[in-house]
Amino acid sequence: MNNYLAKSNPRETIQEHTDNLLRNFEIIKSVYSDLDINWNALKISCIYHDLGKINRKFQDKIEKIKKHKDEIAHNLLSLAFINAKELKEEYNFTNNEIKIISQAVARHHERGDYNAENYNEEVELLKKEAVNFKYDKLEIKKIKKISAKYFANERTYGDSDYFLEYVKIKGLLNRLDYAASGGIDVEVKNDFLNDSLDKFKKENNFNWNDLQNFMKNNLDKNIIAVAQTGMGKTEAGLLWIGNNKGFFTLPLKTAINEIYKRVVNEIVKNKERIGLLHSDTYSKYLENKNNGDNIEEYYNKTKQLSLPLTICTLDQIFDFVFRYRDFESKLATLSYSKVVIDEIQMYSPDLLAYLILGLYYIDKIGGKFAILTATLPQIIIDLMKKEGINFITGEKPYINSLIRHSIKVRNSEIDSREIIEKYNKNKVLVICNTVRKAQEIFEELSNNKELIDKKVKINLLHSKFIKRDRKNKEKNIMRMGDKNSNEIGIWVATQVVEASLDIDFDLLFTELSDINGLFQRFGRCYRKRAFDKNGYNCYVFDGGENKCSGVNYVIDKDIFEFSKEALKNLDGKITEQDKLDIIGEIYTTEKLKNTEYYKKVLANIDYIKTIPEYELSKKEVRKRFRDIENITIIPKTIYEERKDAIDELILDINRAIYNNENRKEFTENRIKKIYELKDYTVDIRRNEIYGIQLNEKLKIGKYMEIPILDCKYSEKEGVTIEKKVDRNIDFDSRSF
């Protein structure tokens, strides 16, 4: 007998599965031959990792004969095949290297009880099965419980001298295993990006600028470069990645979708080489599907980080900083990757803490990073130095002499009357700090007789629209904001348009947030044009005697006050250097050391460091990273309006769950229906609905349910929650 199964669907023997791992091993070794790793240790780990599956109880289970309650997990039984003496003689492995192999094999699944009473008995029974097991990659000479010198059910923690080597071996073993199980290549070689960029340059007849040349000249370094809007930061980041594995991170899905589209359609012109990774990836892939596209394979390659270039949100790759159980595969991948961080100023104190710790680990394990940003607070530089992260900075900020903005500061709350007065058939962008204030200004403008008579188009965009409406609004604002568009009108928005969107409006009216965010907002007005007129194109309302909306909640009150003070003497045209100087004066560690913002960043860094490795599960970390305070709901108004369509979608999803006739087709269909259902949902912070009973829930499958929230909803204004438990708290004033 020589047909011990590793998998049942599709049926695959242990030898076939291991051969698939070894095929992927050769791929990754050939593509990333310079990777500093013990290749022999990784190969040996592959050969040993599933041998425990010859256990009769595992075979009974996989053949659907019987489930044994006292089955020992195969990953732990595989240890009994590791012949330390032979490994030392043949490969000259040290004791620590054999420990790494043993732990990688034992922990390639987080399951099983090594101290189970019947463990030794099951090891003995393996000998009987091994007689029938033949494999040309291995001669089994001995089966015996491994010496405690090499494995005693312990783990390798961060203070171990070989922690990072263990992470690479165990992490890549996991990746090879996942890829073999999924029937995909573990890595797709990047041999095209440099050529694609050269062709793009020739086709568009331009030369690389100073920023882009700086990136090209420092390919092997960690880099921080400050460059104003319009300096080609995307191309600069791609040039720095070159023909290497790369990740391009941004904070907002809208911006990521736009850059993905641009890289695929204008630069690389081959979407199968580029991954898009955020919470709605499958939906976007379905949206862009052409005849013949294998979406499931494309999606699997993206999720398995197999593609050469992936454009993603921070949470998709930086959650490893929590060192949760099975975190190793991501950090191991980053050991041979280059990571571009864009729009660093957008990250909240907790995300900034994750980012800084993530850069620390990437630096230590051999990966590279580049931070490209329009503004760089000094405080971030200081925090990175404090963590001992290696990097260089550009000798100068990459800015030009183009004067794009002329600023008028109003010592008052934002005033719709001035927006109406200045409109004059322009493209006008209004940015408020919170949803509540944006809805208020939108209503004032929408009800204004003068604007109604002139048939001015007035639109609203914030985070509390159902996904279907938000997608439409994002398309519409991109269309009006296109530099070549003749469309005119007014868009009222929140911070969701603050960064990365390639939109260009004629006039900006904005509440003051903080000075860094404020200058980002300026980037949506006269994006790449010189402002050669008299007067102003950016109007900033600093709240006057009151604070602007969101201060104390989404905006640090001390930084707001520093920003307000800095604006006092500004009036008229402002250069890019002026902006950087103002940011430089405010965002110093000395000035911010007593602010809540700074204290939160430090507290978050300290908190993550104190979490022991392997304490958390991946599921727990995902909730923390994606803000567990959010809950996905369907507004009752929407449910009542679209009840038949929503109920039909749920029926279709449940049919797909329980139908096994054509697994691939039904899986794709089920996911498609789930995303269609998601189009009717919106994420709300839990504290916004505190005290409101969510009695109505839509049940999807066995484990998923979506509450129906009794709230007002309209396509024009989004969600409005009227019920407030505490009259002193206005929850909409905390959302953007």
XYZ file of C-alpha atoms in Angstrom:
736
model
C 0.000 0.000 0.000
C 1.427 3.344 -0.959
C -1.543 5.648 -1.280
C -1.773 7.440 2.047
C -3.829 10.538 1.374
C -2.854 14.094 2.269
C -6.104 15.549 0.938
C -9.458 14.188 -0.165
C -10.873 16.949 -2.392
C -9.259 16.589 -4.821
C -7.668 13.312 -3.756
C -3.932 13.697 -3.367
C -1.405 11.393 -1.736
C 1.150 12.606 0.785
C 3.879 12.083 -1.799
C 1.997 14.064 -4.475
C 1.283 16.909 -2.083
C 4.888 17.018 -0.869
C 6.122 16.990 -4.469
C 3.932 20.030 -5.109
C 5.536 21.773 -2.141
C 8.970 20.932 -3.486
C 8.033 22.235 -6.937
C 7.035 25.524 -5.337
C 10.202 25.394 -3.227
C 12.254 25.351 -6.439
C 10.213 28.293 -7.803
C 10.798 30.501 -4.798
C 14.456 29.486 -4.598
C 15.049 30.365 -8.238
C 13.101 33.655 -8.137
C 14.595 34.868 -4.843
C 17.957 33.117 -4.851
C 19.546 35.991 -2.885
C 17.238 35.514 0.077
C 19.237 35.005 3.270
C 17.708 31.730 4.441
C 18.876 28.188 5.079
C 17.371 26.612 1.948
C 18.241 23.073 3.085
C 16.341 23.579 6.337
C 13.301 24.788 4.427
C 13.437 21.842 2.010
C 13.761 19.323 4.823
C 10.807 20.952 6.594
C 8.741 20.471 3.420
C 9.634 16.780 3.186
C 8.790 16.070 6.833
C 5.785 18.330 7.341
C 2.939 15.913 6.490
C 4.450 12.500 7.233
C 2.295 12.247 10.361
C -0.680 11.810 8.043
C 0.163 8.148 7.524
C -1.433 7.748 10.958
C -4.326 5.316 10.558
C -6.788 7.551 12.438
C -6.085 10.436 10.079
C -6.543 8.134 7.080
C -9.858 6.862 8.516
C -11.017 10.454 8.835
C -9.969 11.575 5.378
C -11.459 8.457 3.772
C -14.657 9.199 5.703
C -14.507 5.813 7.426
C -14.498 7.040 11.018
C -13.564 10.023 13.171
C -11.444 9.092 16.193
C -11.794 11.356 19.215
C -8.248 10.589 20.369
C -6.565 11.319 17.025
C -3.227 13.107 17.419
C -2.731 16.054 15.030
C -0.539 15.022 12.091
C 1.777 18.030 12.471
C 2.825 16.722 15.899
C 3.204 13.137 14.723
C 5.425 14.295 11.845
C 8.075 15.172 14.436
C 8.695 11.485 15.051
C 10.202 11.138 11.566
C 12.868 13.814 12.082
C 16.192 12.014 12.334
C 18.478 14.536 14.025
C 21.587 12.413 13.777
C 21.138 11.904 10.053
C 20.419 15.624 9.486
C 23.620 16.564 11.312
C 25.686 14.102 9.293
C 24.195 14.856 5.906
C 23.536 18.614 6.140
C 25.786 19.630 9.002
C 22.792 21.227 10.750
C 23.366 22.698 14.206
C 21.140 21.923 17.190
C 19.402 25.280 16.736
C 18.723 24.565 13.064
C 17.147 21.223 13.961
C 15.063 23.027 16.597
C 13.861 25.436 13.899
C 12.938 22.572 11.540
C 11.139 20.735 14.346
C 9.143 23.755 15.444
C 8.271 24.694 11.873
C 6.934 21.175 11.233
C 5.090 20.984 14.561
C 3.572 24.467 14.221
C 2.713 24.471 10.534
C -0.789 23.966 11.890
C -1.826 25.424 15.227
C -3.559 22.310 16.432
C -3.088 19.214 18.570
C -1.932 18.237 22.054
C 1.689 17.176 22.233
C 1.217 16.027 25.827
C -1.754 13.781 25.047
C -1.669 10.488 26.946
C -1.696 8.406 23.785
C 0.994 10.370 21.923
C 3.746 7.753 22.460
C 1.362 4.960 21.560
C 0.443 6.677 18.274
C 4.121 7.196 17.453
C 4.672 3.441 17.882
C 1.746 2.677 15.568
C 3.339 4.836 12.854
C 6.063 2.228 12.458
C 3.531 -0.315 11.231
C 2.153 2.103 8.642
C 5.595 3.288 7.543
C 6.391 -0.169 6.216
C 3.874 0.483 3.454
C 4.930 4.069 2.771
C 7.420 4.588 -0.027
C 8.725 7.952 -1.138
C 11.674 8.602 -3.405
C 12.629 11.799 -1.535
C 13.078 10.090 1.821
C 14.253 6.839 3.342
C 12.606 6.343 6.701
C 15.174 4.706 8.949
C 13.765 5.471 12.357
C 10.495 6.582 13.938
C 10.805 7.793 17.495
C 9.491 10.581 19.689
C 11.856 13.462 19.040
C 14.354 14.342 21.752
C 13.286 17.165 24.072
C 16.595 18.778 23.107
C 14.979 19.679 19.794
C 11.298 19.957 20.639
C 9.567 20.015 24.008
C 6.331 21.735 23.026
C 7.960 25.142 23.465
C 7.861 28.082 21.037
C 10.481 30.400 19.617
C 9.922 33.883 21.030
C 11.167 37.286 19.953
C 14.060 37.286 22.413
C 15.575 34.169 20.836
C 18.762 34.611 18.807
C 17.222 32.651 15.941
C 13.703 34.126 16.057
C 13.857 35.761 12.613
C 15.407 32.671 11.004
C 12.604 30.592 12.488
C 10.036 33.083 11.147
C 11.426 32.713 7.629
C 11.509 28.887 7.673
C 8.117 28.427 9.287
C 6.511 31.277 7.325
C 7.719 30.016 3.949
C 6.782 26.417 4.821
C 3.245 27.704 5.393
C 3.247 29.601 2.110
C 4.534 26.592 0.177
C 1.885 24.426 1.832
C -0.964 26.880 1.098
C 0.124 27.288 -2.517
C 0.388 23.519 -3.048
C -3.051 23.008 -1.517
C -4.532 25.778 -3.644
C -2.923 24.504 -6.831
C -1.166 27.808 -7.527
C 2.452 28.916 -7.929
C 3.858 30.285 -4.663
C 5.416 33.240 -6.486
C 4.988 34.864 -9.886
C 8.282 36.397 -10.974
C 8.516 40.139 -11.449
C 10.516 40.457 -14.661
C 8.448 43.197 -16.253
C 8.091 46.323 -14.110
C 11.273 48.084 -15.208
C 10.427 47.514 -18.889
C 6.828 48.624 -18.343
C 7.967 51.874 -16.733
C 10.449 52.572 -19.542
C 7.737 52.021 -22.170
C 5.344 54.220 -20.209
C 7.960 56.999 -20.146
C 8.613 56.750 -23.885
C 4.932 56.601 -24.805
C 4.235 59.741 -22.778
C 7.447 61.486 -23.848
C 8.856 62.659 -20.512
C 11.964 62.123 -18.402
C 12.192 60.995 -14.815
C 12.278 63.954 -12.447
C 14.551 64.512 -9.428
C 12.307 62.532 -7.069
C 12.084 59.582 -9.449
C 15.849 59.605 -10.084
C 16.487 59.735 -6.327
C 14.385 56.593 -5.921
C 16.165 54.866 -8.824
C 19.537 55.685 -7.286
C 18.696 54.222 -3.892
C 17.148 50.892 -4.752
C 18.799 49.002 -1.914
C 17.950 51.432 0.885
C 15.028 52.226 3.147
C 13.866 55.659 2.066
C 11.764 58.555 3.228
C 11.013 61.155 0.546
C 8.798 64.226 0.793
C 7.226 65.334 -2.473
C 4.331 67.597 -3.234
C 1.200 66.511 -5.052
C 1.794 66.003 -8.756
C 5.472 65.018 -8.527
C 4.812 61.460 -9.722
C 5.023 59.633 -6.409
C 3.328 56.528 -7.854
C 5.905 56.208 -10.630
C 8.681 56.957 -8.108
C 7.486 54.146 -5.850
C 7.240 51.698 -8.755
C 10.729 52.651 -9.982
C 12.113 51.921 -6.520
C 10.359 48.523 -6.448
C 11.732 47.713 -9.914
C 11.825 44.012 -10.804
C 11.297 42.932 -7.208
C 8.336 41.737 -5.226
C 6.465 44.825 -4.109
C 3.573 46.072 -2.022
C 2.126 49.554 -2.501
C 0.055 50.607 0.531
C -2.460 53.414 0.845
C -4.974 54.244 3.573
C -8.159 54.535 1.505
C -9.829 51.895 -0.680
C -10.986 54.516 -3.155
C -7.424 55.663 -3.717
C -6.189 52.075 -3.954
C -8.790 51.226 -6.586
C -7.729 54.240 -8.638
C -4.008 53.451 -8.480
C -4.668 49.769 -9.257
C -6.664 50.809 -12.311
C -3.957 53.196 -13.439
C -1.077 50.745 -12.962
C -2.999 47.954 -14.734
C -4.324 50.019 -17.640
C -1.594 52.596 -18.242
C 1.704 51.180 -16.980
C 1.847 47.377 -16.775
C -1.127 46.663 -19.058
C -1.571 43.163 -17.661
C -3.848 42.810 -14.657
C -2.878 39.219 -13.863
C 0.471 40.484 -12.625
C -1.015 43.084 -10.295
C -3.002 42.318 -7.157
C -5.586 44.477 -5.433
C -5.944 43.648 -1.762
C -8.520 45.143 0.578
C -11.801 44.041 2.113
C -13.699 44.263 -1.207
C -11.132 42.668 -3.501
C -13.377 39.920 -4.865
C -16.094 42.430 -5.649
C -13.665 44.619 -7.619
C -12.326 41.585 -9.470
C -15.848 40.555 -10.450
C -16.536 44.114 -11.560
C -13.538 44.030 -13.922
C -13.985 40.439 -15.071
C -13.541 39.677 -18.767
C -14.585 36.532 -20.612
C -12.159 33.740 -19.817
C -10.858 35.286 -16.583
C -10.353 32.751 -13.790
C -11.397 34.996 -10.921
C -11.009 32.341 -8.225
C -7.395 31.647 -9.173
C -6.603 35.370 -9.497
C -8.196 35.975 -6.100
C -6.333 33.049 -4.496
C -3.007 34.281 -5.844
C -3.767 37.729 -4.472
C -4.761 36.464 -1.035
C -1.725 34.156 -0.914
C 0.549 37.152 -1.736
C 1.858 35.297 -4.799
C 1.638 38.178 -7.264
C 4.701 40.318 -8.035
C 3.023 43.633 -7.204
C 0.114 44.132 -4.829
C -1.670 47.400 -4.110
C -3.276 47.162 -0.701
C -4.441 48.680 2.565
C -2.107 48.673 5.553
C -4.135 46.138 7.528
C -3.728 43.499 4.813
C -0.011 43.075 5.460
C 0.924 44.905 8.682
C -1.265 42.917 11.073
C 1.774 40.657 11.671
C 3.038 43.206 14.250
C 0.752 41.478 16.778
C 2.715 38.247 16.157
C -0.485 36.226 16.259
C -0.493 32.462 15.803
C 0.566 31.841 12.156
C 1.806 35.401 11.593
C 5.099 34.113 10.207
C 4.053 33.721 6.554
C 3.487 37.473 6.093
C 6.702 38.584 7.757
C 8.662 35.896 5.878
C 7.221 37.226 2.602
C 8.243 40.757 3.520
C 11.823 39.556 4.089
C 12.273 39.600 0.299
C 9.789 42.347 -0.560
C 9.851 46.102 -0.995
C 7.013 48.039 0.608
C 5.928 51.537 -0.430
C 3.970 53.567 2.139
C 1.950 56.465 0.736
C -0.081 59.087 2.610
C 1.456 58.322 6.004
C -0.164 61.429 7.493
C -3.597 59.815 7.171
C -2.994 57.191 9.824
C -4.540 57.501 13.268
C -2.348 57.040 16.399
C -3.075 53.299 16.592
C -2.399 52.669 12.885
C 0.750 54.814 13.045
C 1.975 52.651 15.924
C 1.343 49.489 13.877
C 3.123 51.035 10.921
C 6.240 51.991 12.889
C 6.521 48.550 14.460
C 5.927 46.954 11.066
C 8.773 48.969 9.543
C 10.987 47.888 12.432
C 10.395 44.203 11.654
C 10.740 44.665 7.881
C 14.072 46.398 8.420
C 15.354 43.687 10.758
C 14.298 40.706 8.626
C 15.839 42.017 5.404
C 12.925 43.631 3.538
C 12.924 47.243 2.359
C 10.487 50.126 2.693
C 9.982 53.553 1.155
C 7.761 56.263 2.610
C 6.543 58.719 -0.001
C 4.528 61.573 1.341
C 3.468 65.120 0.595
C 4.092 66.120 4.201
C 6.188 64.411 6.850
C 5.773 65.382 10.479
C 9.140 65.353 12.292
C 7.528 63.375 15.063
C 7.377 60.309 12.774
C 11.092 60.555 12.012
C 11.810 60.752 15.753
C 9.602 57.745 16.522
C 11.342 55.672 13.848
C 14.767 56.615 15.151
C 13.640 55.765 18.668
C 12.837 52.229 17.469
C 16.255 51.910 15.818
C 14.898 51.677 12.269
C 17.472 52.257 9.505
C 16.557 54.664 6.717
C 17.775 57.596 4.687
C 15.858 60.726 3.744
C 15.928 62.763 0.551
C 18.384 65.633 0.737
C 15.552 68.042 0.089
C 11.786 67.978 -0.310
C 10.762 67.468 -3.915
C 8.684 70.558 -4.575
C 8.482 73.095 -7.347
C 7.982 76.825 -7.433
C 4.430 76.570 -8.712
C 2.108 78.552 -6.463
C -1.158 76.674 -6.449
C -2.985 78.059 -3.469
C -4.073 81.366 -2.041
C -5.547 81.062 1.425
C -8.172 83.082 3.276
C -8.726 82.218 6.917
C -12.141 82.990 8.387
C -12.337 83.303 12.142
C -15.744 81.651 12.241
C -17.618 78.421 11.792
C -17.987 77.194 8.206
C -20.615 79.349 6.514
C -22.717 78.180 3.561
C -23.489 81.827 2.643
C -19.910 82.428 1.573
C -19.909 79.205 -0.479
C -23.055 80.398 -2.285
C -21.586 83.857 -2.836
C -18.317 82.551 -4.290
C -19.758 79.669 -6.337
C -19.879 81.519 -9.701
C -20.097 78.420 -11.921
C -16.950 76.838 -10.532
C -16.128 73.329 -9.398
C -16.462 73.766 -5.658
C -15.313 71.326 -2.986
C -16.459 71.721 0.615
C -14.783 69.543 3.267
C -16.170 69.215 6.780
C -14.628 67.324 9.663
C -17.674 65.196 10.479
C -20.669 63.581 8.801
C -23.082 65.677 10.871
C -21.540 68.975 9.785
C -21.316 67.829 6.147
C -25.007 66.887 6.152
C -25.864 70.234 7.730
C -23.973 72.247 5.098
C -25.391 70.056 2.321
C -28.953 70.776 3.499
C -28.291 74.522 3.684
C -26.909 74.563 0.150
C -29.622 72.269 -1.228
C -32.373 74.488 0.202
C -30.882 77.742 -1.027
C -33.210 79.413 -3.523
C -30.421 81.070 -5.488
C -28.657 77.751 -6.104
C -31.967 76.030 -6.864
C -32.850 78.710 -9.422
C -29.453 78.315 -11.059
C -29.924 74.514 -11.064
C -26.569 74.006 -9.369
C -25.689 70.327 -8.827
C -25.021 69.742 -5.143
C -23.692 66.389 -3.929
C -22.657 64.836 -0.641
C -20.018 62.171 0.096
C -19.074 60.672 3.460
C -18.594 57.255 5.054
C -22.218 56.607 5.978
C -23.698 55.772 2.604
C -24.538 52.187 1.713
C -21.806 50.722 -0.460
C -23.848 50.888 -3.674
C -24.474 54.623 -3.276
C -20.964 55.370 -2.095
C -19.452 53.674 -5.150
C -21.663 55.760 -7.426
C -20.761 58.939 -5.594
C -17.063 58.176 -5.783
C -17.366 57.685 -9.542
C -19.255 60.954 -9.865
C -16.808 63.048 -7.837
C -13.920 61.570 -9.825
C -15.718 62.508 -13.051
C -16.355 66.124 -12.024
C -12.893 66.385 -10.448
C -11.139 65.209 -13.584
C -8.816 67.945 -14.805
C -10.356 67.744 -18.285
C -13.971 67.816 -17.118
C -16.164 70.849 -17.878
C -18.737 69.768 -15.326
C -19.472 72.330 -12.610
C -21.227 72.141 -9.269
C -20.653 71.685 -5.536
C -19.460 68.608 -3.666
C -19.720 68.547 0.126
C -17.529 65.844 1.655
C -15.578 64.718 4.683
C -12.044 63.427 5.165
C -12.815 60.547 2.785
C -11.639 62.756 -0.106
C -8.645 64.179 1.730
C -5.859 62.154 0.187
C -4.773 60.281 -2.933
C -7.851 61.028 -5.049
C -6.773 62.571 -8.323
C -9.430 65.292 -8.319
C -8.979 68.947 -9.169
C -11.503 71.567 -8.043
C -11.456 75.348 -8.535
C -12.446 76.427 -5.045
C -12.060 74.780 -1.649
C -14.048 75.659 1.464
C -12.977 73.684 4.490
C -13.196 73.464 8.227
C -9.816 73.511 9.949
C -8.813 70.017 11.088
C -5.102 69.919 11.765
C -2.548 71.722 9.658
C -1.206 68.536 8.064
C -4.654 67.337 7.044
C -5.561 70.849 5.933
C -2.704 71.019 3.438
C -3.696 67.564 2.172
C -7.154 68.987 1.507
C -5.535 71.801 -0.452
C -4.168 69.099 -2.768
C -7.703 68.528 -4.131
C -7.841 72.134 -5.424
C -5.576 73.405 -8.186
C -3.899 70.026 -7.977
C -1.255 70.653 -10.624
C -2.193 74.159 -11.835
C -0.676 77.516 -10.967
C -3.107 79.901 -9.308
C -2.380 83.046 -11.323
C -5.451 85.038 -10.331
C -6.087 87.657 -7.706
C -7.978 86.688 -4.580
C -8.217 83.266 -3.008
C -8.996 79.668 -3.923
C -8.814 78.066 -0.451
C -11.113 79.295 2.338
C -10.413 77.911 5.806
C -12.902 78.284 8.676
C -11.179 77.933 12.041
C -14.332 77.836 14.194
C -13.944 81.319 15.653
C -14.858 81.326 19.333
C -15.973 77.712 19.035
C -14.119 74.626 17.910
C -14.675 73.086 14.499
C -16.691 69.897 14.348
C -14.854 66.740 15.382
C -12.270 68.468 17.568
C -11.690 66.376 20.710
C -13.069 63.307 18.920
C -11.486 62.671 15.524
C -9.079 65.628 15.802
C -6.639 66.181 18.673
C -7.603 69.410 20.445
C -4.012 70.518 21.116
C -2.899 69.990 17.520
C -6.030 71.839 16.391
C -5.096 74.822 18.589
C -1.474 74.801 17.363
C -2.789 74.741 13.793
C -5.230 77.568 14.450
C -2.441 79.680 15.890
C -0.206 78.988 12.869
C -2.904 80.175 10.463
C -3.430 83.528 12.181
C -0.958 85.459 10.089
C -1.587 83.718 6.767
C -3.393 85.586 4.035
C -2.910 85.161 0.300
C -0.612 83.008 -1.761
C 1.357 80.287 -0.069
C 4.301 78.290 -1.467
C 4.945 74.580 -1.037
C 7.978 75.420 1.112
C 5.788 77.616 3.342
C 3.522 74.633 3.971
C 6.410 72.328 4.855
C 7.876 74.977 7.182
C 4.594 75.352 9.067
C 4.225 71.589 9.455
C 7.851 71.401 10.572
C 7.226 73.982 13.304
C 4.163 72.236 14.700
C 4.855 68.527 14.414
C 8.005 68.347 16.517
C 8.308 65.882 19.358
C 9.070 68.765 21.713
C 5.845 70.570 20.829
C 3.594 67.490 20.744
C 5.040 65.469 23.619
C 2.187 66.410 25.961
C -0.618 65.957 23.442
C -3.062 63.063 23.609
C -2.056 62.172 20.043
C 1.579 61.564 20.953
C 0.691 59.738 24.146
C -1.643 57.428 22.201
C 1.039 56.569 19.648
C 3.553 55.708 22.390
C 0.964 53.793 24.399
C -0.017 51.749 21.347
C 3.593 50.904 20.519
C 4.233 49.846 24.130
C 1.005 47.874 24.256
C 1.784 45.838 21.139
C 5.295 45.132 22.383
C 3.938 43.720 25.624
C 1.689 41.207 23.852
C 3.537 37.879 23.897
C 4.111 36.178 20.565
C 1.376 33.670 19.592
C -1.059 34.853 22.281
C -3.671 36.191 19.869
C -5.428 34.437 17.031
C -5.519 35.920 13.530
C -9.252 36.470 13.886
C -8.769 38.525 17.063
C -6.117 40.659 15.386
C -8.285 41.304 12.322
C -10.973 42.690 14.567
C -8.513 45.018 16.316
C -6.952 46.194 13.104
C -10.222 46.827 11.303
C -11.722 48.611 14.248
C -13.930 46.205 16.130
C -16.101 49.159 17.045
C -17.654 49.030 13.571
C -20.790 47.050 12.855
C -22.212 46.346 9.401
C -25.949 47.103 9.145
C -28.675 47.528 6.566
C -30.724 50.715 7.086
C -34.380 49.813 7.647
C -35.456 52.250 4.923
C -33.301 50.394 2.413
C -34.522 46.992 3.552
C -38.148 48.002 3.230
C -37.591 49.522 -0.209
C -35.597 46.545 -1.556
C -37.003 43.727 0.554
C -37.733 41.358 -2.329
C -34.302 41.788 -3.898
C -32.479 41.420 -0.556
C -34.453 38.334 0.494
C -33.834 36.760 -2.915
C -30.090 37.364 -2.560
C -30.076 35.669 0.850
C -31.953 32.684 -0.558
C -29.415 32.420 -3.391
C -26.495 32.609 -0.960
C -27.936 29.888 1.248
C -28.661 27.672 -1.781
C -25.047 28.021 -2.862
C -23.786 27.144 0.630
C -25.628 23.858 0.703
C -25.090 22.786 -2.908
C -21.971 20.710 -3.576
C -22.629 19.671 -7.166
C -20.350 22.209 -8.807
C -18.189 23.602 -6.034
C -16.224 26.144 -8.075
C -19.272 27.575 -9.820
C -21.297 27.783 -6.635
C -18.430 29.298 -4.648
C -18.051 32.076 -7.220
C -21.792 32.568 -7.382
C -22.109 32.674 -3.593
C -19.349 35.250 -3.202
C -20.876 37.312 -5.995
C -24.250 37.296 -4.239
C -22.656 38.197 -0.888
C -21.034 41.247 -2.475
C -24.342 42.198 -4.087
C -25.906 41.977 -0.628
C -23.088 44.087 0.819
C -24.058 46.845 -1.595
C -27.049 47.490 0.681
C -24.945 47.702 3.849
C -23.019 50.430 5.655
C -20.496 50.279 8.509
C -21.497 52.184 11.644
C -19.526 52.688 14.834
C -21.038 50.664 17.640
C -21.152 53.623 20.010
C -23.351 55.477 17.521
C -26.109 52.952 18.083
C -25.497 52.376 21.766
C -28.835 51.784 23.451
C -30.648 50.964 20.209
C -32.008 47.422 20.104
C -31.093 45.535 16.940
C -33.979 43.099 17.061
C -34.295 42.479 13.322
C -31.446 40.500 11.791
C -30.996 38.836 8.414
C -29.586 35.333 8.825
C -27.104 34.227 6.169
C -25.906 30.624 6.373
C -25.088 29.216 9.799
C -22.848 31.919 11.180
C -23.464 35.259 9.481
C -26.145 37.790 10.238
C -26.715 41.439 9.358
C -28.799 43.651 11.679
C -31.425 45.992 10.270
C -30.999 49.422 11.857
C -34.057 51.580 12.409
C -32.644 54.832 11.033
C -33.304 57.376 8.342
C -31.547 56.847 5.047
C -31.588 58.668 1.748
C -29.482 58.370 -1.361
C -28.709 62.095 -1.055
C -27.733 62.315 2.625
C -26.899 58.773 3.761
C -27.614 57.465 7.259
C -29.095 59.774 9.877
C -29.439 58.362 13.390
C -31.879 60.387 15.411
C -32.042 58.384 18.587
C -29.470 59.526 21.131
C -29.105 57.833 24.481
C -26.986 60.595 26.013
C -28.037 64.101 25.067
C -24.522 65.341 25.681
C -23.073 63.114 23.000
C -23.634 63.694 19.286
C -22.239 60.556 17.692
C -22.455 61.784 14.106
C -20.042 64.519 15.111
C -17.418 61.805 15.637
C -17.613 60.257 12.180
C -16.090 61.301 8.922
